[in-house]
mmCIF file of C-alpha atoms in Angstrom:
data_model
loop_
_atom_site.group_PDB
_atom_site.id
_atom_site.type_symbol
_atom_site.label_atom_id
_atom_site.label_comp_id
_atom_site.label_asym_id
_atom_site.label_seq_id
_atom_site.Cartn_x
_atom_site.Cartn_y
_atom_site.Cartn_z
ATOM 1 C CA MET A 27 89.740 104.931 84.749
ATOM 2 C CA PRO A 28 91.095 107.828 86.842
ATOM 3 C CA ARG A 29 94.744 108.628 87.473
ATOM 4 C CA GLU A 30 95.923 107.122 90.766
ATOM 5 C CA THR A 31 96.391 109.678 93.545
ATOM 6 C CA ALA A 32 97.430 107.511 96.538
ATOM 7 C CA ALA A 33 100.963 108.259 97.707
ATOM 8 C CA HIS A 34 103.653 106.398 95.738
ATOM 9 C CA GLU A 35 101.051 104.420 93.794
ATOM 10 C CA LEU A 36 102.470 103.723 90.336
ATOM 11 C CA ARG A 37 100.147 100.952 89.185
ATOM 12 C CA VAL A 38 97.183 101.431 86.912
ATOM 13 C CA ALA A 39 93.822 99.633 86.917
ATOM 14 C CA LEU A 40 93.725 98.847 83.184
ATOM 15 C CA THR A 41 96.500 98.464 80.639
ATOM 16 C CA PRO A 42 96.103 99.300 76.934
ATOM 17 C CA ASP A 43 95.707 95.565 76.250
ATOM 18 C CA ASP A 44 92.808 95.449 78.692
ATOM 19 C CA VAL A 45 91.243 98.482 77.050
ATOM 20 C CA ALA A 46 91.562 96.805 73.651
ATOM 21 C CA GLU A 47 89.772 93.717 74.965
ATOM 22 C CA LEU A 48 86.982 95.833 76.469
ATOM 23 C CA SER A 49 86.669 97.811 73.244
ATOM 24 C CA ARG A 50 86.293 94.576 71.286
ATOM 25 C CA ARG A 51 83.407 93.755 73.623
ATOM 26 C CA GLU A 52 81.849 97.138 72.822
ATOM 27 C CA VAL A 53 82.649 98.635 76.236
ATOM 28 C CA ARG A 54 83.521 102.322 75.963
ATOM 29 C CA VAL A 55 86.491 103.215 78.174
ATOM 30 C CA LEU A 56 87.371 106.661 79.508
ATOM 31 C CA VAL A 57 90.963 107.129 80.708
ATOM 32 C CA GLU A 58 92.176 110.195 82.551
ATOM 33 C CA GLN A 59 95.129 111.862 80.873
ATOM 34 C CA GLY A 60 98.434 110.578 82.241
ATOM 35 C CA ALA A 61 96.860 107.706 84.170
ATOM 36 C CA GLY A 62 99.331 105.127 82.918
ATOM 37 C CA TRP A 63 102.533 107.132 82.635
ATOM 38 C CA ALA A 64 104.121 105.861 85.857
ATOM 39 C CA ALA A 65 103.650 102.262 84.659
ATOM 40 C CA ASP A 66 105.047 103.046 81.182
ATOM 41 C CA PHE A 67 101.672 103.084 79.435
ATOM 42 C CA THR A 68 101.243 106.209 77.310
ATOM 43 C CA ASP A 69 98.085 108.112 76.448
ATOM 44 C CA ALA A 70 98.775 107.278 72.808
ATOM 45 C CA ALA A 71 98.798 103.557 73.623
ATOM 46 C CA TYR A 72 95.436 103.857 75.364
ATOM 47 C CA ARG A 73 94.035 105.894 72.492
ATOM 48 C CA ASP A 74 95.243 103.343 69.957
ATOM 49 C CA ALA A 75 93.563 100.623 72.049
ATOM 50 C CA GLY A 76 90.233 102.414 71.757
ATOM 51 C CA ALA A 77 90.074 104.545 74.900
ATOM 52 C CA CYS A 78 88.818 108.107 75.042
ATOM 53 C CA ILE A 79 91.396 110.254 76.862
ATOM 54 C CA VAL A 80 89.744 112.824 79.152
ATOM 55 C CA PRO A 81 91.402 115.718 80.999
ATOM 56 C CA GLY A 82 90.299 115.031 84.572
ATOM 57 C CA PRO A 83 88.558 112.694 87.012
ATOM 58 C CA GLU A 84 85.219 114.503 86.715
ATOM 59 C CA GLN A 85 84.790 113.114 83.209
ATOM 60 C CA VAL A 86 85.815 109.627 84.316
ATOM 61 C CA PHE A 87 83.257 109.641 87.137
ATOM 62 C CA ALA A 88 80.497 110.226 84.619
ATOM 63 C CA ALA A 89 80.902 106.562 83.605
ATOM 64 C CA ASP A 90 78.819 103.662 84.868
ATOM 65 C CA VAL A 91 81.856 101.787 86.220
ATOM 66 C CA ILE A 92 84.942 103.457 87.692
ATOM 67 C CA ALA A 93 88.031 101.256 88.044
ATOM 68 C CA TRP A 94 90.969 102.129 90.269
ATOM 69 C CA VAL A 95 93.847 100.468 92.090
ATOM 70 C CA LYS A 96 93.282 102.386 95.333
ATOM 71 C CA PRO A 97 90.549 104.810 96.412
ATOM 72 C CA PRO A 98 91.356 108.400 95.366
ATOM 73 C CA VAL A 99 92.682 110.741 98.020
ATOM 74 C CA TYR A 100 90.227 113.445 96.959
ATOM 75 C CA ASN A 101 86.687 113.531 98.349
ATOM 76 C CA LEU A 102 84.440 111.344 96.224
ATOM 77 C CA ASP A 103 81.574 113.695 97.013
ATOM 78 C CA SER A 104 83.286 116.207 94.720
ATOM 79 C CA MET A 105 82.731 113.798 91.812
ATOM 80 C CA PRO A 106 79.455 113.371 89.865
ATOM 81 C CA LEU A 107 78.439 110.148 91.616
ATOM 82 C CA ARG A 108 74.988 108.777 90.872
ATOM 83 C CA ARG A 109 72.803 105.808 91.723
ATOM 84 C CA GLY A 110 73.681 102.670 89.788
ATOM 85 C CA GLN A 111 77.407 103.303 89.523
ATOM 86 C CA SER A 112 80.004 100.717 90.516
ATOM 87 C CA LEU A 113 83.444 101.473 91.972
ATOM 88 C CA VAL A 114 85.809 98.591 91.197
ATOM 89 C CA GLY A 115 89.199 97.903 92.785
ATOM 90 C CA PHE A 116 90.844 97.723 96.183
ATOM 91 C CA GLN A 117 88.478 99.422 98.624
ATOM 92 C CA ASP A 118 90.281 99.100 101.995
ATOM 93 C CA PRO A 119 87.020 97.640 103.390
ATOM 94 C CA ILE A 120 88.075 97.544 107.040
ATOM 95 C CA HIS A 121 89.172 101.167 107.375
ATOM 96 C CA ARG A 122 86.618 102.507 104.863
ATOM 97 C CA GLN A 123 83.673 100.480 106.122
ATOM 98 C CA ALA A 124 81.561 103.508 107.059
ATOM 99 C CA ARG A 125 82.369 105.294 103.801
ATOM 100 C CA ILE A 126 81.489 102.241 101.709
ATOM 101 C CA ALA A 127 78.197 101.894 103.596
ATOM 102 C CA ALA A 128 77.371 105.565 102.971
ATOM 103 C CA LEU A 129 78.036 105.151 99.258
ATOM 104 C CA ASP A 130 75.872 102.037 99.184
ATOM 105 C CA ASP A 131 73.021 103.998 100.786
ATOM 106 C CA ARG A 132 73.260 106.366 97.826
ATOM 107 C CA GLY A 133 73.086 103.481 95.376
ATOM 108 C CA VAL A 134 76.810 103.526 94.539
ATOM 109 C CA ARG A 135 78.222 100.017 94.784
ATOM 110 C CA SER A 136 81.816 99.368 95.924
ATOM 111 C CA ILE A 137 83.249 96.127 94.550
ATOM 112 C CA ALA A 138 86.194 95.246 96.792
ATOM 113 C CA PHE A 139 88.882 93.093 95.264
ATOM 114 C CA GLU A 140 89.892 92.253 98.840
ATOM 115 C CA ARG A 141 86.647 90.268 99.133
ATOM 116 C CA ILE A 142 87.064 88.060 96.043
ATOM 117 C CA PRO A 143 87.419 84.482 97.334
ATOM 118 C CA SER A 144 90.727 82.776 96.654
ATOM 119 C CA GLY A 145 90.641 79.369 95.002
ATOM 120 C CA SER A 146 86.889 79.484 94.514
ATOM 121 C CA GLY A 147 87.091 77.945 91.082
ATOM 122 C CA SER A 148 85.864 81.132 89.459
ATOM 123 C CA ALA A 149 87.264 81.959 86.035
ATOM 124 C CA GLN A 150 87.736 85.569 87.143
ATOM 125 C CA PRO A 151 91.379 86.470 87.831
ATOM 126 C CA ASP A 152 92.167 87.038 91.494
ATOM 127 C CA PRO A 153 93.870 90.452 91.826
ATOM 128 C CA LEU A 154 94.658 90.148 95.528
ATOM 129 C CA SER A 155 96.515 86.873 95.037
ATOM 130 C CA ALA A 156 98.510 88.314 92.139
ATOM 131 C CA MET A 157 99.428 91.430 94.114
ATOM 132 C CA SER A 158 100.206 89.340 97.206
ATOM 133 C CA ARG A 159 102.725 87.245 95.304
ATOM 134 C CA ILE A 160 104.533 90.362 94.121
ATOM 135 C CA ALA A 161 104.302 91.937 97.593
ATOM 136 C CA GLY A 162 105.787 88.877 99.297
ATOM 137 C CA ASP A 163 108.780 88.818 96.984
ATOM 138 C CA VAL A 164 109.412 92.573 97.199
ATOM 139 C CA ALA A 165 108.893 92.591 100.990
ATOM 140 C CA TYR A 166 111.527 89.909 101.517
ATOM 141 C CA ARG A 167 114.075 91.664 99.319
ATOM 142 C CA THR A 168 113.295 95.024 100.921
ATOM 143 C CA GLY A 169 113.608 93.661 104.453
ATOM 144 C CA ARG A 170 116.843 91.871 103.619
ATOM 145 C CA ALA A 171 118.338 95.077 102.236
ATOM 146 C CA LEU A 172 117.637 96.779 105.591
ATOM 147 C CA LEU A 173 119.662 94.236 107.565
ATOM 148 C CA PRO A 174 123.166 95.178 108.752
ATOM 149 C CA GLU A 175 125.823 94.519 106.132
ATOM 150 C CA ARG A 176 127.470 91.871 108.285
ATOM 151 C CA VAL A 177 124.199 89.906 108.168
ATOM 152 C CA ARG A 178 123.530 90.441 104.460
ATOM 153 C CA GLN A 179 126.945 89.029 103.591
ATOM 154 C CA ARG A 180 125.962 85.560 104.818
ATOM 155 C CA ARG A 181 122.912 83.334 104.638
ATOM 156 C CA VAL A 182 120.097 85.117 106.462
ATOM 157 C CA ARG A 183 117.877 83.338 108.992
ATOM 158 C CA ALA A 184 114.233 84.189 108.254
ATOM 159 C CA LEU A 185 110.814 83.472 109.716
ATOM 160 C CA ILE A 186 107.798 83.690 107.408
ATOM 161 C CA VAL A 187 104.509 84.212 109.268
ATOM 162 C CA GLY A 188 101.682 83.092 107.006
ATOM 163 C CA CYS A 189 101.614 80.651 104.099
ATOM 164 C CA GLY A 190 99.247 82.356 101.698
ATOM 165 C CA HIS A 191 100.392 83.777 98.369
ATOM 166 C CA ALA A 192 102.567 86.466 99.970
ATOM 167 C CA GLY A 193 104.172 84.104 102.467
ATOM 168 C CA LEU A 194 104.984 81.484 99.855
ATOM 169 C CA ALA A 195 106.461 84.163 97.595
ATOM 170 C CA ALA A 196 108.634 85.345 100.491
ATOM 171 C CA ILE A 197 109.861 81.785 101.033
ATOM 172 C CA THR A 198 110.729 81.513 97.349
ATOM 173 C CA ALA A 199 112.549 84.861 97.532
ATOM 174 C CA ALA A 200 114.636 83.597 100.472
ATOM 175 C CA VAL A 201 115.692 80.574 98.440
ATOM 176 C CA GLY A 202 116.465 82.809 95.467
ATOM 177 C CA GLN A 203 118.707 84.969 97.640
ATOM 178 C CA GLY A 204 120.661 81.925 98.783
ATOM 179 C CA ASP A 205 119.535 82.328 102.395
ATOM 180 C CA ARG A 206 118.887 79.548 104.869
ATOM 181 C CA PRO A 207 115.610 77.684 104.249
ATOM 182 C CA PRO A 208 113.211 79.779 106.337
ATOM 183 C CA THR A 209 110.815 78.526 108.964
ATOM 184 C CA ALA A 210 107.190 79.048 107.961
ATOM 185 C CA ILE A 211 104.145 79.487 110.191
ATOM 186 C CA GLY A 212 100.778 78.368 108.871
ATOM 187 C CA SER A 213 97.213 78.219 110.099
ATOM 188 C CA ARG A 214 96.230 74.995 108.300
ATOM 189 C CA ALA A 215 97.967 71.607 108.125
ATOM 190 C CA GLU A 216 97.567 71.446 104.348
ATOM 191 C CA GLN A 217 99.791 74.525 103.987
ATOM 192 C CA GLU A 218 102.844 72.556 105.078
ATOM 193 C CA GLU A 219 103.321 70.845 101.728
ATOM 194 C CA ALA A 220 103.180 74.133 99.805
ATOM 195 C CA ALA A 221 105.612 75.767 102.250
ATOM 196 C CA ILE A 222 108.143 72.936 101.991
ATOM 197 C CA ASP A 223 107.755 72.809 98.203
ATOM 198 C CA SER A 224 108.493 76.550 98.090
ATOM 199 C CA GLY A 225 111.719 76.018 100.034
ATOM 200 C CA ALA A 226 110.849 76.258 103.732
ATOM 201 C CA GLY A 227 113.075 74.273 106.037
ATOM 202 C CA ALA A 228 110.454 73.811 108.750
ATOM 203 C CA PHE A 229 106.741 74.403 109.307
ATOM 204 C CA LEU A 230 104.986 75.422 112.517
ATOM 205 C CA LEU A 231 101.232 74.884 112.722
ATOM 206 C CA ARG A 232 99.168 77.503 114.564
ATOM 207 C CA PRO A 233 101.650 78.492 117.292
ATOM 208 C CA ASP A 234 100.308 81.092 119.706
ATOM 209 C CA PRO A 235 102.251 84.327 120.345
ATOM 210 C CA ALA A 236 104.035 82.806 123.351
ATOM 211 C CA ALA A 237 105.235 79.860 121.279
ATOM 212 C CA ILE A 238 106.389 82.213 118.524
ATOM 213 C CA ALA A 239 108.320 84.290 121.062
ATOM 214 C CA ALA A 240 109.955 81.117 122.390
ATOM 215 C CA PHE A 241 110.900 80.082 118.848
ATOM 216 C CA ILE A 242 112.447 83.498 118.193
ATOM 217 C CA SER A 243 114.497 83.238 121.394
ATOM 218 C CA GLU A 244 115.822 79.850 120.297
ATOM 219 C CA ALA A 245 116.208 80.221 116.520
ATOM 220 C CA ASP A 246 117.222 83.910 116.431
ATOM 221 C CA PRO A 247 115.686 84.892 113.055
ATOM 222 C CA GLU A 248 117.132 88.093 111.631
ATOM 223 C CA LEU A 249 114.280 88.794 109.210
ATOM 224 C CA ILE A 250 110.560 88.219 109.812
ATOM 225 C CA ILE A 251 107.934 88.600 107.102
ATOM 226 C CA CYS A 252 104.369 88.904 108.447
ATOM 227 C CA ALA A 253 101.653 87.876 106.002
ATOM 228 C CA ALA A 254 99.110 85.920 108.073
ATOM 229 C CA GLY A 255 95.385 86.404 107.837
ATOM 230 C CA HIS A 256 92.246 85.783 105.816
ATOM 231 C CA ARG A 257 91.259 88.291 103.177
ATOM 232 C CA GLY A 258 88.747 90.837 104.333
ATOM 233 C CA ASP A 259 89.213 89.946 108.017
ATOM 234 C CA SER A 260 91.314 91.482 110.778
ATOM 235 C CA ALA A 261 94.856 90.127 110.919
ATOM 236 C CA PRO A 262 95.794 87.973 113.927
ATOM 237 C CA LEU A 263 98.306 89.469 116.346
ATOM 238 C CA LEU A 264 101.161 86.947 116.408
ATOM 239 C CA ILE A 265 104.337 88.960 117.064
ATOM 240 C CA ASP A 266 103.823 90.488 120.500
ATOM 241 C CA GLN A 267 106.142 92.543 122.676
ATOM 242 C CA GLU A 268 107.761 89.433 124.131
ATOM 243 C CA ALA A 269 108.640 88.296 120.609
ATOM 244 C CA LEU A 270 110.047 91.704 119.687
ATOM 245 C CA ASP A 271 112.130 91.780 122.870
ATOM 246 C CA ALA A 272 113.615 88.406 121.868
ATOM 247 C CA LEU A 273 114.949 89.728 118.549
ATOM 248 C CA THR A 274 118.653 90.515 118.352
ATOM 249 C CA ALA A 275 120.077 93.900 117.357
ATOM 250 C CA GLY A 276 119.579 94.814 113.726
ATOM 251 C CA ALA A 277 116.640 92.476 113.102
ATOM 252 C CA VAL A 278 113.925 93.545 110.663
ATOM 253 C CA VAL A 279 110.190 92.782 110.706
ATOM 254 C CA VAL A 280 108.240 93.520 107.518
ATOM 255 C CA ASP A 281 104.480 93.397 108.150
ATOM 256 C CA LEU A 282 102.266 93.194 105.073
ATOM 257 C CA THR A 283 99.053 93.156 107.121
ATOM 258 C CA ALA A 284 98.921 96.627 108.675
ATOM 259 C CA LYS A 285 95.743 97.635 106.833
ATOM 260 C CA ALA A 286 94.032 94.668 108.514
ATOM 261 C CA GLY A 287 95.415 95.504 111.958
ATOM 262 C CA GLY A 288 98.873 93.953 111.661
ATOM 263 C CA ASN A 289 100.460 90.672 112.738
ATOM 264 C CA CYS A 290 103.027 92.604 114.787
ATOM 265 C CA ILE A 291 102.122 94.696 117.819
ATOM 266 C CA ALA A 292 104.495 97.520 116.799
ATOM 267 C CA THR A 293 103.319 97.845 113.204
ATOM 268 C CA GLU A 294 102.173 101.266 112.026
ATOM 269 C CA ALA A 295 100.684 101.675 108.570
ATOM 270 C CA ASN A 296 103.095 103.039 105.957
ATOM 271 C CA THR A 297 105.735 103.663 108.605
ATOM 272 C CA THR A 298 109.126 102.299 109.634
ATOM 273 C CA VAL A 299 109.218 102.000 113.434
ATOM 274 C CA ARG A 300 112.615 101.763 115.137
ATOM 275 C CA LEU A 301 112.649 99.894 118.432
ATOM 276 C CA ALA A 302 115.274 99.356 121.091
ATOM 277 C CA GLY A 303 118.247 97.385 119.843
ATOM 278 C CA ASP A 304 117.899 98.931 116.380
ATOM 279 C CA VAL A 305 115.067 96.552 115.490
ATOM 280 C CA GLN A 306 112.974 97.879 112.608
ATOM 281 C CA VAL A 307 109.279 97.149 111.981
ATOM 282 C CA VAL A 308 108.369 98.117 108.444
ATOM 283 C CA HIS A 309 105.083 98.479 106.594
ATOM 284 C CA ARG A 310 104.289 99.806 103.154
ATOM 285 C CA SER A 311 100.904 99.353 101.563
ATOM 286 C CA ASN A 312 102.194 99.403 98.011
ATOM 287 C CA PHE A 313 105.075 96.963 97.672
ATOM 288 C CA PRO A 314 103.704 95.790 94.279
ATOM 289 C CA ALA A 315 104.067 99.379 93.021
ATOM 290 C CA GLU A 316 107.808 98.776 92.857
ATOM 291 C CA ARG A 317 107.020 96.692 89.766
ATOM 292 C CA PRO A 318 104.252 98.837 88.310
ATOM 293 C CA HIS A 319 104.303 97.527 84.751
ATOM 294 C CA THR A 320 104.172 93.848 85.723
ATOM 295 C CA ALA A 321 101.732 94.439 88.574
ATOM 296 C CA SER A 322 99.440 96.508 86.361
ATOM 297 C CA ARG A 323 99.199 93.716 83.807
ATOM 298 C CA ALA A 324 98.108 91.231 86.478
ATOM 299 C CA TYR A 325 95.758 93.725 88.106
ATOM 300 C CA GLY A 326 94.311 94.916 84.805
ATOM 301 C CA ALA A 327 93.298 91.407 83.768
ATOM 302 C CA ALA A 328 91.193 91.148 86.925
ATOM 303 C CA THR A 329 89.729 94.615 86.452
ATOM 304 C CA ALA A 330 88.728 93.928 82.850
ATOM 305 C CA ALA A 331 87.092 90.643 83.867
ATOM 306 C CA ALA A 332 85.138 92.401 86.624
ATOM 307 C CA ILE A 333 83.959 95.106 84.231
ATOM 308 C CA LEU A 334 82.879 92.549 81.652
ATOM 309 C CA GLY A 335 80.999 90.694 84.355
ATOM 310 C CA LEU A 336 79.153 93.860 85.339
ATOM 311 C CA THR A 337 78.307 94.846 81.778
ATOM 312 C CA THR A 338 77.119 91.322 80.934
ATOM 313 C CA HIS A 339 74.955 91.212 84.044
ATOM 314 C CA SER A 340 73.468 94.641 83.387
ATOM 315 C CA GLY A 341 72.846 93.722 79.768
#
């Protein structure tokens, strides 16, 4: 397991508890020195769990399976890659499609957590769902904190676009903040029950961008959380320029889908865009990193399960 190098990434792919479980299954684990420090996991804790602490990523990439949270920022060609290796974790499969294909041509397999089906009945933990729940909660609280003080001092009007794990978590966060029950937008009729159970006050089924713009003009939401889309696919564009023009001064849009193209037309990856009327459109790819210890425990369970699956299959 290498140390994470993506900007502001504080999570880690395996916790000491995960290493201990792998060690009990006779899986040897190499951990780069300092890999877990930002998530409050020490080298000593990894060593006590059975890991071998190595000084740099070159030693880690000598392993059969390399687990990360996000792809390293350094050139993977500088590492000792070889045929038969597996790279496990978030792979950013849309933007890195060509790179993943090139690695596959060399016999290096990229296992993208973004592609693990949700609700498939598999016993393997679903890392994307776990991270999405954390991201939805953090995104709502972050967006709310960016609203003008006069708005924050009362019950905020919110629109939640998407009723997957992130959207439902954002609805729950709105209720926890004492805000008005938000309106939720879903793509399937069966999502309505989950949205209402989470605290939504209303549910809109598959409105097109024009209908969403009309709703914004009428309901005047001050905070919009964008989390619509199917994992591994491009995100649908739902908040167009007409919708943005309908927002009142000081409104905030937090788009969790920028890496998949974005639900909002003004979204830029890892950027806060300020529009006319002091409307902000915000994206950050690592909202779960604000809770690195908790997020790492959820992520690590999925990583350990994936590694055990690979070692069992190869055995």
